[in-house]
mmCIF file of C-alpha atoms and ligand atoms in Angstrom:
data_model
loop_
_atom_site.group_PDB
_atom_site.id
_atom_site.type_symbol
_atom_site.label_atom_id
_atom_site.label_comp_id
_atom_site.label_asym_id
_atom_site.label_seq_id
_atom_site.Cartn_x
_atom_site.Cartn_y
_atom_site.Cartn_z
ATOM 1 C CA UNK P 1 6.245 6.089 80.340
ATOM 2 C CA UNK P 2 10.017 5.242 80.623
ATOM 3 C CA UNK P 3 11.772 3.882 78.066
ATOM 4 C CA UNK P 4 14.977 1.729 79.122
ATOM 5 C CA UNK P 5 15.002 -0.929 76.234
ATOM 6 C CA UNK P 6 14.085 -0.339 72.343
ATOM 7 C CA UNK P 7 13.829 -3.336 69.552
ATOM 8 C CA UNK P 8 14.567 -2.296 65.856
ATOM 9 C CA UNK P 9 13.064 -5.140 63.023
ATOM 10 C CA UNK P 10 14.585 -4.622 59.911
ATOM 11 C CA UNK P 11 18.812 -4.082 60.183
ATOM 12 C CA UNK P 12 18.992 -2.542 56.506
ATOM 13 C CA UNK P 13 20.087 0.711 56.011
ATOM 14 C CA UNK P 14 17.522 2.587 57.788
ATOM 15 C CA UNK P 15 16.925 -0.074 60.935
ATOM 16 C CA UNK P 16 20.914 -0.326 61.050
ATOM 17 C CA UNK P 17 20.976 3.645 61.820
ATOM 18 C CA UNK P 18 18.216 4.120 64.129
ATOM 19 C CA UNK P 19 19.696 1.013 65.656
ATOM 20 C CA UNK P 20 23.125 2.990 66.268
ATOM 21 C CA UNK P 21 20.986 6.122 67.020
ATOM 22 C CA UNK P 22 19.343 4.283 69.944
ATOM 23 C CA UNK P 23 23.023 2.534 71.190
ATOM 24 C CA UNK P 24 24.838 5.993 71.355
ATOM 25 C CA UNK P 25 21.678 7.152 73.246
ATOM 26 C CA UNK P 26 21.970 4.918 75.940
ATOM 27 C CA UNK P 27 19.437 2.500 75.235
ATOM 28 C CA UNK P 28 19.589 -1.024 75.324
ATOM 29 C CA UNK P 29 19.007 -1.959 71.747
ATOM 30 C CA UNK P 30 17.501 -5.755 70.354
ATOM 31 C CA UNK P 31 18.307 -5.661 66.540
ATOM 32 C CA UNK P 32 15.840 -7.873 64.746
ATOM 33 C CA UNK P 33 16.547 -9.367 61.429
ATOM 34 C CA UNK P 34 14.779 -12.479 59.738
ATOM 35 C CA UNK P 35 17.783 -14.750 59.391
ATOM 36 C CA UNK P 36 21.422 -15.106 60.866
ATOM 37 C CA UNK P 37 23.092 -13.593 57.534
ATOM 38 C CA UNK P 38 21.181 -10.476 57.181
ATOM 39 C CA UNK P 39 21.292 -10.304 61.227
ATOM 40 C CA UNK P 40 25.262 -10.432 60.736
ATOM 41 C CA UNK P 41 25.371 -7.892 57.854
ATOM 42 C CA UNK P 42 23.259 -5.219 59.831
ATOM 43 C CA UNK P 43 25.260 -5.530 63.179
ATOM 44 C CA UNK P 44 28.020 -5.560 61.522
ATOM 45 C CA UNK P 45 26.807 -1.972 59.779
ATOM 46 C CA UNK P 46 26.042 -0.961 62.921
ATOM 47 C CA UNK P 47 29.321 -1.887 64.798
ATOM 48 C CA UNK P 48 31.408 -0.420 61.613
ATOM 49 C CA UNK P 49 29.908 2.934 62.297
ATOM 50 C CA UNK P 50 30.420 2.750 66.243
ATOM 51 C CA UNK P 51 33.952 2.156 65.289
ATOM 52 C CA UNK P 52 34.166 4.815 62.748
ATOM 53 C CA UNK P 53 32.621 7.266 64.984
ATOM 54 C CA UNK P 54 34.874 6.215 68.165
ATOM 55 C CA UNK P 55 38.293 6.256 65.421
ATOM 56 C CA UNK P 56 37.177 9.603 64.402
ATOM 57 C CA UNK P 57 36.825 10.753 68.589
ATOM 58 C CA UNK P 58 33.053 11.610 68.643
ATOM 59 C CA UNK P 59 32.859 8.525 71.058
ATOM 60 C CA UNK P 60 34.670 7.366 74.059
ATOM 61 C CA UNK P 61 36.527 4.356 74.126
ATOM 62 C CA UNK P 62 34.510 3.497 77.049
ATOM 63 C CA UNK P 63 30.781 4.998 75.348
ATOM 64 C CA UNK P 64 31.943 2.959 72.464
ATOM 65 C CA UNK P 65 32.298 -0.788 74.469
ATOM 66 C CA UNK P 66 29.072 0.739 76.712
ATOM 67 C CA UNK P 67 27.178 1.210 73.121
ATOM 68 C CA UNK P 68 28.228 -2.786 71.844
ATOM 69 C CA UNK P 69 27.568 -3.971 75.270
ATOM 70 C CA UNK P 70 23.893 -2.693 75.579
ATOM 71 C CA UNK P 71 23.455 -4.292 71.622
ATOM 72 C CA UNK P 72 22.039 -7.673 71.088
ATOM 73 C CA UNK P 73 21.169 -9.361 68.112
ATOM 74 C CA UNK P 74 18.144 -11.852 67.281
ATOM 75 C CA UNK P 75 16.005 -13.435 64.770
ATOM 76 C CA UNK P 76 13.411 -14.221 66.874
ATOM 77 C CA UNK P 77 10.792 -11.814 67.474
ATOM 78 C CA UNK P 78 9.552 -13.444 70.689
ATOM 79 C CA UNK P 79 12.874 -11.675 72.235
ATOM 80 C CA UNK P 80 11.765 -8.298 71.820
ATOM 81 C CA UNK P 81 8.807 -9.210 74.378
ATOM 82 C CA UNK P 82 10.405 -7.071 77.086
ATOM 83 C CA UNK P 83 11.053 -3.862 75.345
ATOM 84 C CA UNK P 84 9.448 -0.607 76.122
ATOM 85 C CA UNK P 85 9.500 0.643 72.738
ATOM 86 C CA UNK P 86 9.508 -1.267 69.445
ATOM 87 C CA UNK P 87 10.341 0.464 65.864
ATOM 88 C CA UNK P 88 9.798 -1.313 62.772
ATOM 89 C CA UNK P 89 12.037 -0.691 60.023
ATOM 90 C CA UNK P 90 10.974 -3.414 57.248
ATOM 91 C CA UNK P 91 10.821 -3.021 53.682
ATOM 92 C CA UNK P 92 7.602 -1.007 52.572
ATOM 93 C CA UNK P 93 5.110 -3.894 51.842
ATOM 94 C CA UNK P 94 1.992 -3.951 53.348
ATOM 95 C CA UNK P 95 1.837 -7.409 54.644
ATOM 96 C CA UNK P 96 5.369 -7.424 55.932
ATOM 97 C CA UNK P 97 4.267 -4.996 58.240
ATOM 98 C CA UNK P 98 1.214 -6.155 59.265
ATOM 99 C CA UNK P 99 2.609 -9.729 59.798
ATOM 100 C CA UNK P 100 5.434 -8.276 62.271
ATOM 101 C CA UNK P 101 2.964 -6.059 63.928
ATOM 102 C CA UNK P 102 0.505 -9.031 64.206
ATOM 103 C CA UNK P 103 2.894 -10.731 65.808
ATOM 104 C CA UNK P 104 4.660 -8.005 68.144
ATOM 105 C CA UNK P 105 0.963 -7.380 68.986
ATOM 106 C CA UNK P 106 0.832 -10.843 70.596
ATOM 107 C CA UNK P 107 4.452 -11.107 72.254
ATOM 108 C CA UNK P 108 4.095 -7.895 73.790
ATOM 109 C CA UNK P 109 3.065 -6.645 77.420
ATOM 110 C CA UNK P 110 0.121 -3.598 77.191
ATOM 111 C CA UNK P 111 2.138 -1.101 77.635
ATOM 112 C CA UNK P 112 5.108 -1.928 74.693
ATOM 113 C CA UNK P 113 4.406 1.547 72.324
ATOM 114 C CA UNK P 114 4.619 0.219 68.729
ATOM 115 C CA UNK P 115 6.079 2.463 66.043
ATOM 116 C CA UNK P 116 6.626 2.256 62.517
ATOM 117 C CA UNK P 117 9.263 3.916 60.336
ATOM 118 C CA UNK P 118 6.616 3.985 56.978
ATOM 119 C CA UNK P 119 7.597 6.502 54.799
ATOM 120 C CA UNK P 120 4.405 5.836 52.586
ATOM 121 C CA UNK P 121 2.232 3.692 54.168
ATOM 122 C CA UNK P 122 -0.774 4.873 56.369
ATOM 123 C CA UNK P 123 0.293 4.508 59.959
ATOM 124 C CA UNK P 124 -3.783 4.106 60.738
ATOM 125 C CA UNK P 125 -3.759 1.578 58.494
ATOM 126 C CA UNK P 126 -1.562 -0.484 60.061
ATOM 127 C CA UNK P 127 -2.113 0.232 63.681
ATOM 128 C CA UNK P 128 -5.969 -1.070 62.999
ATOM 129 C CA UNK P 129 -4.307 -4.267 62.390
ATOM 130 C CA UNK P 130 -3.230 -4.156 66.206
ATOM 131 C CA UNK P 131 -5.136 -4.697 69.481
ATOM 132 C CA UNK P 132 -3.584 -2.032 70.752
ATOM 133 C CA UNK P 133 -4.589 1.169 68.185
ATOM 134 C CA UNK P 134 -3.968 4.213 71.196
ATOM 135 C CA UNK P 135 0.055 2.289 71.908
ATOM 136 C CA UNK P 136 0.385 3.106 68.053
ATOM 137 C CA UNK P 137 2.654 5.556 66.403
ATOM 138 C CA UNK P 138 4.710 6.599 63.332
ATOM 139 C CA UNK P 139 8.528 7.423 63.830
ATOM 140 C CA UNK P 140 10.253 8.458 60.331
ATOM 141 C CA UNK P 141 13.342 8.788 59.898
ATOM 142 C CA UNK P 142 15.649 9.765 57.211
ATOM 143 C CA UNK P 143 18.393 8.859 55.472
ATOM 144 C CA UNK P 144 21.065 8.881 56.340
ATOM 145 C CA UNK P 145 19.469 7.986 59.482
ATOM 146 C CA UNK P 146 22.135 8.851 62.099
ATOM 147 C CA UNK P 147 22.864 12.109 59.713
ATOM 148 C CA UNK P 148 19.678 13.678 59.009
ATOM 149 C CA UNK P 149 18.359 15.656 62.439
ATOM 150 C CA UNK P 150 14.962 15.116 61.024
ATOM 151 C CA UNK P 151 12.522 12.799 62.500
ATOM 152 C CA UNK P 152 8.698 13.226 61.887
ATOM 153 C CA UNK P 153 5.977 11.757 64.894
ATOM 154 C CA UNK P 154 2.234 10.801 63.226
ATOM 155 C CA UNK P 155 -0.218 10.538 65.999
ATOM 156 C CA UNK P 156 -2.919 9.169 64.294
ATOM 157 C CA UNK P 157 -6.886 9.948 65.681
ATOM 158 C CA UNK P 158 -6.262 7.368 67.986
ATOM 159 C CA UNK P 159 -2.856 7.666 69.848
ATOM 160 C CA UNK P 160 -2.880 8.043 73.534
ATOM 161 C CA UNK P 161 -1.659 11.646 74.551
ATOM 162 C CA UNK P 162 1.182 10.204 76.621
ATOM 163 C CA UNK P 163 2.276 7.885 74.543
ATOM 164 C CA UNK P 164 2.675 10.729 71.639
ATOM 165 C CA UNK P 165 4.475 12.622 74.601
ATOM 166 C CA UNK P 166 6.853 9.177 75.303
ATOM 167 C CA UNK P 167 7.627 8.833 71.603
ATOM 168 C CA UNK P 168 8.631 12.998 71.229
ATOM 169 C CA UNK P 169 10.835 12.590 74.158
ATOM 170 C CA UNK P 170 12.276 9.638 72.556
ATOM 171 C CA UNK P 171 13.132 11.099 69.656
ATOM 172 C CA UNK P 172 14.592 14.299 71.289
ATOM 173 C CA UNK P 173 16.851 11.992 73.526
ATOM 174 C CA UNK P 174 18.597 10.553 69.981
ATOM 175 C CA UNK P 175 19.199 14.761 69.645
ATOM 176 C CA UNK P 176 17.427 14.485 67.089
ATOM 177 C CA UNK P 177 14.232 17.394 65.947
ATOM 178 C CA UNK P 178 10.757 15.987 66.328
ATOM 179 C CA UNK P 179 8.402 17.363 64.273
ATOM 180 C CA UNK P 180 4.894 16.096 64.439
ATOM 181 C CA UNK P 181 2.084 15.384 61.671
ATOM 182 C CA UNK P 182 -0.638 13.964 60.424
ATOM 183 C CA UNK P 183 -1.729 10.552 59.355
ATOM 184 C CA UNK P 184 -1.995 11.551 55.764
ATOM 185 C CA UNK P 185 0.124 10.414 52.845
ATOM 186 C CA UNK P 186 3.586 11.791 52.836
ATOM 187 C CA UNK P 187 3.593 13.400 56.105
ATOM 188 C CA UNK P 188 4.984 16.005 56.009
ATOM 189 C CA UNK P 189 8.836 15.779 53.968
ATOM 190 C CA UNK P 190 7.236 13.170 51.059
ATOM 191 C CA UNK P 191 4.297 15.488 50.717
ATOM 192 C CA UNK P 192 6.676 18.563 49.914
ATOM 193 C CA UNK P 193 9.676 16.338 48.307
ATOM 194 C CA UNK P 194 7.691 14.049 45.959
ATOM 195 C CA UNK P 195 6.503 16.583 43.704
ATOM 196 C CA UNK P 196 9.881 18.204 43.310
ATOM 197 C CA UNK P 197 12.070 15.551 42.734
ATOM 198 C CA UNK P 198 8.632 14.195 40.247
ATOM 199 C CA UNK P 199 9.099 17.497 38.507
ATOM 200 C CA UNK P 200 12.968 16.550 38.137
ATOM 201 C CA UNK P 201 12.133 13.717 36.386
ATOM 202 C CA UNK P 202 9.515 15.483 34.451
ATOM 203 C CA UNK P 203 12.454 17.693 33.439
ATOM 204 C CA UNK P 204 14.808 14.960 32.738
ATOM 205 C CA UNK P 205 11.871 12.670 30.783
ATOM 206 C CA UNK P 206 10.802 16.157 28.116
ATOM 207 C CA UNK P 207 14.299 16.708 27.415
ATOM 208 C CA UNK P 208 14.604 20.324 29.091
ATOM 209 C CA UNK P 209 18.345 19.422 30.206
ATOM 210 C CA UNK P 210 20.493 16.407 30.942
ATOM 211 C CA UNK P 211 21.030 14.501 33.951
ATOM 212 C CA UNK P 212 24.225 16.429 34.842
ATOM 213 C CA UNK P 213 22.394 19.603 34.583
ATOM 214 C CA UNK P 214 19.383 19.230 36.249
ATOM 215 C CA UNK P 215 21.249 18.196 39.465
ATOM 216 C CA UNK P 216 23.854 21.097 39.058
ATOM 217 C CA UNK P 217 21.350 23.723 38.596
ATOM 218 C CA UNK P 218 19.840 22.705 41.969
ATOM 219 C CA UNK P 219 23.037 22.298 43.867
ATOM 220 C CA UNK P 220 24.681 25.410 42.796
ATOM 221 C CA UNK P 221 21.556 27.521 41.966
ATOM 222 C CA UNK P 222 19.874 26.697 45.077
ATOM 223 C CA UNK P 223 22.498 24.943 47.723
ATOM 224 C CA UNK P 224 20.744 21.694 47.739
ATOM 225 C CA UNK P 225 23.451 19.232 48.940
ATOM 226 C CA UNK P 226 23.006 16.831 46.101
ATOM 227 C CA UNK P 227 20.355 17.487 43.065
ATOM 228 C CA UNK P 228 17.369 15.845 42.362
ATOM 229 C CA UNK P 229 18.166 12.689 40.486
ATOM 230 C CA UNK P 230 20.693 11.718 42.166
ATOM 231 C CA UNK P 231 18.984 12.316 45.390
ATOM 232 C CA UNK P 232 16.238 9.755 44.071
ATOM 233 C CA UNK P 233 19.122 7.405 43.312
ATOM 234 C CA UNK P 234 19.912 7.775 46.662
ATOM 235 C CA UNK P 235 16.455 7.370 47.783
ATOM 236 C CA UNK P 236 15.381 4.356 45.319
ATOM 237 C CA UNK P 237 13.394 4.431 42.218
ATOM 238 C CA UNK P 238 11.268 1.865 43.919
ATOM 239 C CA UNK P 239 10.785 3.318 47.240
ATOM 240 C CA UNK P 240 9.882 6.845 45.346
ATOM 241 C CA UNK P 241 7.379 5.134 42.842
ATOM 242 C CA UNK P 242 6.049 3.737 45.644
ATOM 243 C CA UNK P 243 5.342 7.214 47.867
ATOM 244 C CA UNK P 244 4.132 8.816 44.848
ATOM 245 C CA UNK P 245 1.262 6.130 44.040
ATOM 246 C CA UNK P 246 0.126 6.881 48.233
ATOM 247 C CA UNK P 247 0.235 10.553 47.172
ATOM 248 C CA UNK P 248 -1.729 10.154 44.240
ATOM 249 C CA UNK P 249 -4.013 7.328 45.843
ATOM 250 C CA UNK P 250 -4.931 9.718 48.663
ATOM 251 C CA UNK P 251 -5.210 12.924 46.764
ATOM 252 C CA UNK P 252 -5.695 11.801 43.239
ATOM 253 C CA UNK P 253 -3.709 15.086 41.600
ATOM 254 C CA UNK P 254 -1.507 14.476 38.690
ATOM 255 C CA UNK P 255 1.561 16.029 39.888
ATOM 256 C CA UNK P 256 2.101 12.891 42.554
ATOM 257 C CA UNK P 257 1.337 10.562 39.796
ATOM 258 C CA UNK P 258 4.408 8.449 38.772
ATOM 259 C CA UNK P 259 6.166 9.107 35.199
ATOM 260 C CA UNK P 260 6.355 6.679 32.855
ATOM 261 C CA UNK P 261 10.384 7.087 33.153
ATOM 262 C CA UNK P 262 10.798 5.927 36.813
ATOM 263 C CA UNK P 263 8.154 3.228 36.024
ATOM 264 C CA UNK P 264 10.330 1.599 33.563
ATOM 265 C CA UNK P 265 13.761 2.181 35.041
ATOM 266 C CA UNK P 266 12.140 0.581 38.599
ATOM 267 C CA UNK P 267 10.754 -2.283 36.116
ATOM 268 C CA UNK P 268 14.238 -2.760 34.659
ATOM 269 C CA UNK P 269 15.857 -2.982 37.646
ATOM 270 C CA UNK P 270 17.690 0.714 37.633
ATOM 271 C CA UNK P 271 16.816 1.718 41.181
ATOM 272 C CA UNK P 272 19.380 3.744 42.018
ATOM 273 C CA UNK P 273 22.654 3.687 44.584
ATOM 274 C CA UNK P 274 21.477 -0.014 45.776
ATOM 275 C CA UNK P 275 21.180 -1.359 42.192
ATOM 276 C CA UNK P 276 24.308 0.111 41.029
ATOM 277 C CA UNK P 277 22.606 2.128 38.170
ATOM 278 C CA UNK P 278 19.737 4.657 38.287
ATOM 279 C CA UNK P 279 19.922 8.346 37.173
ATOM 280 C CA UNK P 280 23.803 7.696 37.903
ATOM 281 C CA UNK P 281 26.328 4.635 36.985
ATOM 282 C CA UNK P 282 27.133 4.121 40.877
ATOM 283 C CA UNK P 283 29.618 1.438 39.818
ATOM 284 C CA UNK P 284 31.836 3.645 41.874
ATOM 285 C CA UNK P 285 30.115 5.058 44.605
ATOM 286 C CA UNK P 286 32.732 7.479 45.246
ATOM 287 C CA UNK P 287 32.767 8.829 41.775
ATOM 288 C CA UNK P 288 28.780 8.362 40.172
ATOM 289 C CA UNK P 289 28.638 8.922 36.338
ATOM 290 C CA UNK P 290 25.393 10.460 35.046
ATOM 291 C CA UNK P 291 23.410 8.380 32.767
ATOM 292 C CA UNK P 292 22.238 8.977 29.055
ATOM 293 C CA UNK P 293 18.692 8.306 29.462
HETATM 294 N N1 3HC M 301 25.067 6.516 55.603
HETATM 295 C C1 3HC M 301 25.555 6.947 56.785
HETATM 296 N N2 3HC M 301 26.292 8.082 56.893
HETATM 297 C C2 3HC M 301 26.556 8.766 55.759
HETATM 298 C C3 3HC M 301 26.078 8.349 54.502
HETATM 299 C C4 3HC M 301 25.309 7.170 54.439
HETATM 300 N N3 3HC M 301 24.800 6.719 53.308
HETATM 301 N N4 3HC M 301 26.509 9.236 53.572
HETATM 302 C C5 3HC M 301 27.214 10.162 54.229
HETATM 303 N N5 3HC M 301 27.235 9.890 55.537
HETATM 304 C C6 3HC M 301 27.862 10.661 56.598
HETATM 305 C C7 3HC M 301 29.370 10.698 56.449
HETATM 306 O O1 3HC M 301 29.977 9.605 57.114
HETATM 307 C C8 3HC M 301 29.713 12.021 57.118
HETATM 308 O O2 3HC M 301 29.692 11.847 58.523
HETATM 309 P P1 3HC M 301 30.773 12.655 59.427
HETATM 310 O O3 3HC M 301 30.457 14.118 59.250
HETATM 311 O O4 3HC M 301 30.503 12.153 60.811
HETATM 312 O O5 3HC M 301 32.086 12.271 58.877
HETATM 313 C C9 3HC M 301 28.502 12.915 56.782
HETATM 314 O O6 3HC M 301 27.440 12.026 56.437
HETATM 315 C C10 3HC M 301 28.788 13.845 55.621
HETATM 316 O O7 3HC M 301 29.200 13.012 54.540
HETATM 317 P P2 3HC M 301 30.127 13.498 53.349
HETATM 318 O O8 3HC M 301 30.998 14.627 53.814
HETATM 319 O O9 3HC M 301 30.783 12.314 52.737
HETATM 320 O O10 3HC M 301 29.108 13.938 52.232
HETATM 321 P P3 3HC M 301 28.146 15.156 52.145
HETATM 322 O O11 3HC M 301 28.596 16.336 52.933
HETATM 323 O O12 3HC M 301 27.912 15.294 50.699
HETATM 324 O O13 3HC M 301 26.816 14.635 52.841
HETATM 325 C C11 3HC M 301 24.692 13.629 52.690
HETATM 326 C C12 3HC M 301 26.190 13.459 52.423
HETATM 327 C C13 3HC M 301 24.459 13.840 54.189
HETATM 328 C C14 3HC M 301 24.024 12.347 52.241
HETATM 329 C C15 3HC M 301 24.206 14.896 51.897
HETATM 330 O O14 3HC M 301 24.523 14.762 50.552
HETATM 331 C C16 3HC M 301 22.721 15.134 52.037
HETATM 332 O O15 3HC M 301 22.251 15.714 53.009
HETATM 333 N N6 3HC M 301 21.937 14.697 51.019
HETATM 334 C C17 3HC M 301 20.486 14.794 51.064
HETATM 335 C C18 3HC M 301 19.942 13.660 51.876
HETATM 336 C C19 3HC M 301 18.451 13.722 52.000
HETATM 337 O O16 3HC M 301 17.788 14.635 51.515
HETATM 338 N N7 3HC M 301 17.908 12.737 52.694
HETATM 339 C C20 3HC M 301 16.483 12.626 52.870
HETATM 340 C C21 3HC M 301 15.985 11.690 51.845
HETATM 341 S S1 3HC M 301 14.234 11.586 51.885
HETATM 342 C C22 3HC M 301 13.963 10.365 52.999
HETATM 343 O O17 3HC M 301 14.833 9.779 53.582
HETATM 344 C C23 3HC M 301 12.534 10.066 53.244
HETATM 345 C C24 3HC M 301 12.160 8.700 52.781
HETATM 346 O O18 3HC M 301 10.867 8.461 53.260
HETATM 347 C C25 3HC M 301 12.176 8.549 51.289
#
C-alpha cells in the first residue's frame, strides 16, 4: 500500500507535530482543524517550527518551501477524502473520536488506513465504530512529537497484515522507532509510566518530600530528563487522570487508580504547563517554580 498523501485532525500540540513530522518526510500533508482560528493557530505552529528548524540549518531552504508547499489547511473533513492515510489527533473524548471516525468512515475510498493517536482509549473500541475494522490502527506518538523517536503501532485482533506492515513503514519513514503492541490499556509506555509518575504523586500527596525534591532525586539520581511532577505538568493532570482510570478500568489494581491529589488539582483547573499552574507555577515557562501543595 503506498502512501503519497496523509490528513492529520486535530492541529494542537500533538496533531501540529506529527503534522510537521509528515511535511519534512515528504508527504503531502491536509491539516484538519474544526474552525478557521484554531486551523490558523496550528499551521502557524507548524510553519514556526519549519522555520526554526530551516534558521537553525537542519532544513534546506529549498526542503523548507518543498515542506509548506506540500501543506494545506482545511476545516472540512470532506477534503481529506483522497488521502492514503488519515491520523486522528483530537482531544481524548470518546465521542469526538467516534464522530470524526464516523464521518472519515463515510468520505473515504476502501482502501484510506485510519489511525488514531489515543493514548488511553481502546483502539478496538473505536475502530468497531467503523465499517472498515481490518483498515484500522493505533499510531501514538509522544510528546514532544517531532522530539521523541518513540512511536508505538496497536494492531488490534482485527487489522489486516499489510496494512500493520503500511503503517510500520510509515512510521519508520518519519525516522522515527516503531514499536508494536497490543490493544490493551496503556500500550505499552502508559502501562509502564502511569504507575511511576502515580507513585510520584503518592510521594508528593504523604508528605515523603517536596515538589522540588521528588523531581531532583529522579533527574540527578537516575538521569531522567525532567522528574516526575513536572513531567505530568508537562503531560496534563487531565490527560494523566484520564490514562490512569483506562488502567484501572481494564485491570482494576490500585496502583493505576487516580489519587485524590490529581483529582482535585484537574477539578480546580491546575493541569499543568497548558493551565499555567500544576505541580509547577509555569507563569514563566522558561523558569517553572515548584508549588507548595
Ligand atoms: N515542543 C516541541 N519541541 C520541543 C519542546 C516542545 N514542547 N520542548 C523542547 N523541544 C525541543 C527543542 O526545540 C530542542 O530541539 P533542538 O534540539 O532541535 O533544538 C529539543 O527539544 C531539546 O530541547 P531543550 O534543549 O530546550 O530541552 P531539554 O534538553 O530539556 O529537552 C524535552 C526537552 C525533550 C522535553 C526533555 O525534557 C524530555 O525528553 N522530557 C521527557 C519527555 C517525555 O517523557 N515525553 C513523553 C511523555 S508521555 C507521552 O507523551 C504519552 C502520552 O500518551 C501521555
Amino acid at each position: 500500500m503506498a502512501v503519497k498523501r496523509i490528513g492529520v485532525v486535530g492541529c494542537g500540540a500533538m496533531g501540529a507535530g506529527i503534522v510537521q513530522l509528515g511535511l519534512q518526510a515528504g508527504y503531502e500533508v491536509v491539516a484538519h482543524e474544526i474552525n478557521d482560528e484554531f486551523l490558523q493557530k496550528g499551521l502557524g505552529r507548524v510553519k514556526g517550527a519549519i522555520e526554526k528548524a530551516a534558521a537553525k540549518g537542519a532544513l534546506s531552504v529549498e526542503d523548507k518551501e518543498s515542506a509548506l508547499h506540500r501543506l494545506t489547511g482545511v476545516t472540512d473533513l470532506q477534503e481529506l477524502s483522497g488521502c492514503d492515510l488519515i491520523i486522528e489527533a483530537v482531544p481524548e473524548v470518546m465521542s469526538l473520536k467516534l464522530d470524526v471516525f464516523k464521518k472519515l468512515d463515510t468520505l473515504c475510498g476502501p482502501e484510506t488506513i485510519l489511525a488514531t493517536n489515543t493514548s488511553s482509549l481502546s483502539v478496538s473500541d473505536i475502530a468497531a465504530n467503523t465499517s472498515r475494522q481490518d483498515k484500522f490502527i493505533g499510531l501514538h506518538f509522544f510528546n514532544p512529537a517531532t522530539v521523541m523517536p518513540l512511536v508505538e503501532v496497536i494492531k488490534t485482533i482485527r487489522t489486516e497484515p499489510e496494512v500493520f506492515d503500511t503503517a510500520f513503514a510509515f512510521v519508520k519513514s518519519l525516522k522515527k522507532t516503531p514499536v508494536v503492541a497490543k490493544d490493551n490499556a496503556g500500550f505499552i509506555v502508559n502501562l509502564l509510566l502511569t504507575p511511576f509518575l502515580l507513585d510520584a504523586i503518592r510521594a508528593l500527596q504523604d508528605g515523603v518530600a517536596s515538589v522540588a525534591d521528588i523531581d531532583a532525586s529522579m533527574k540527578l539520581g537516575c538521569n531522567h530528563p525532567m522528574g516526575p511532577l513536572m513531567l505530568a505538568d508537562f503531560i496534563g493532570l487531565d490527560v494523566l487522570v484520564n490514562g490512569a482510570k483506562s488502567l484501572f478500568e481494564e485491570y482494576k489494581e490500585k496502583r493505576y487508580a487516580p489519587l485524590p491529589l490529581m483529582k482535585r488539582m484537574v477539578t480546580l483547573g491546575s493541569l499543568g504547563l497548558k493551565a499555567g499552574k500544576g505541580f509547577y507555577d509555569w507563569s514563566d515557562p522558561k523558569n517553572p517554580k515548584p508549588m507548595d501543595l
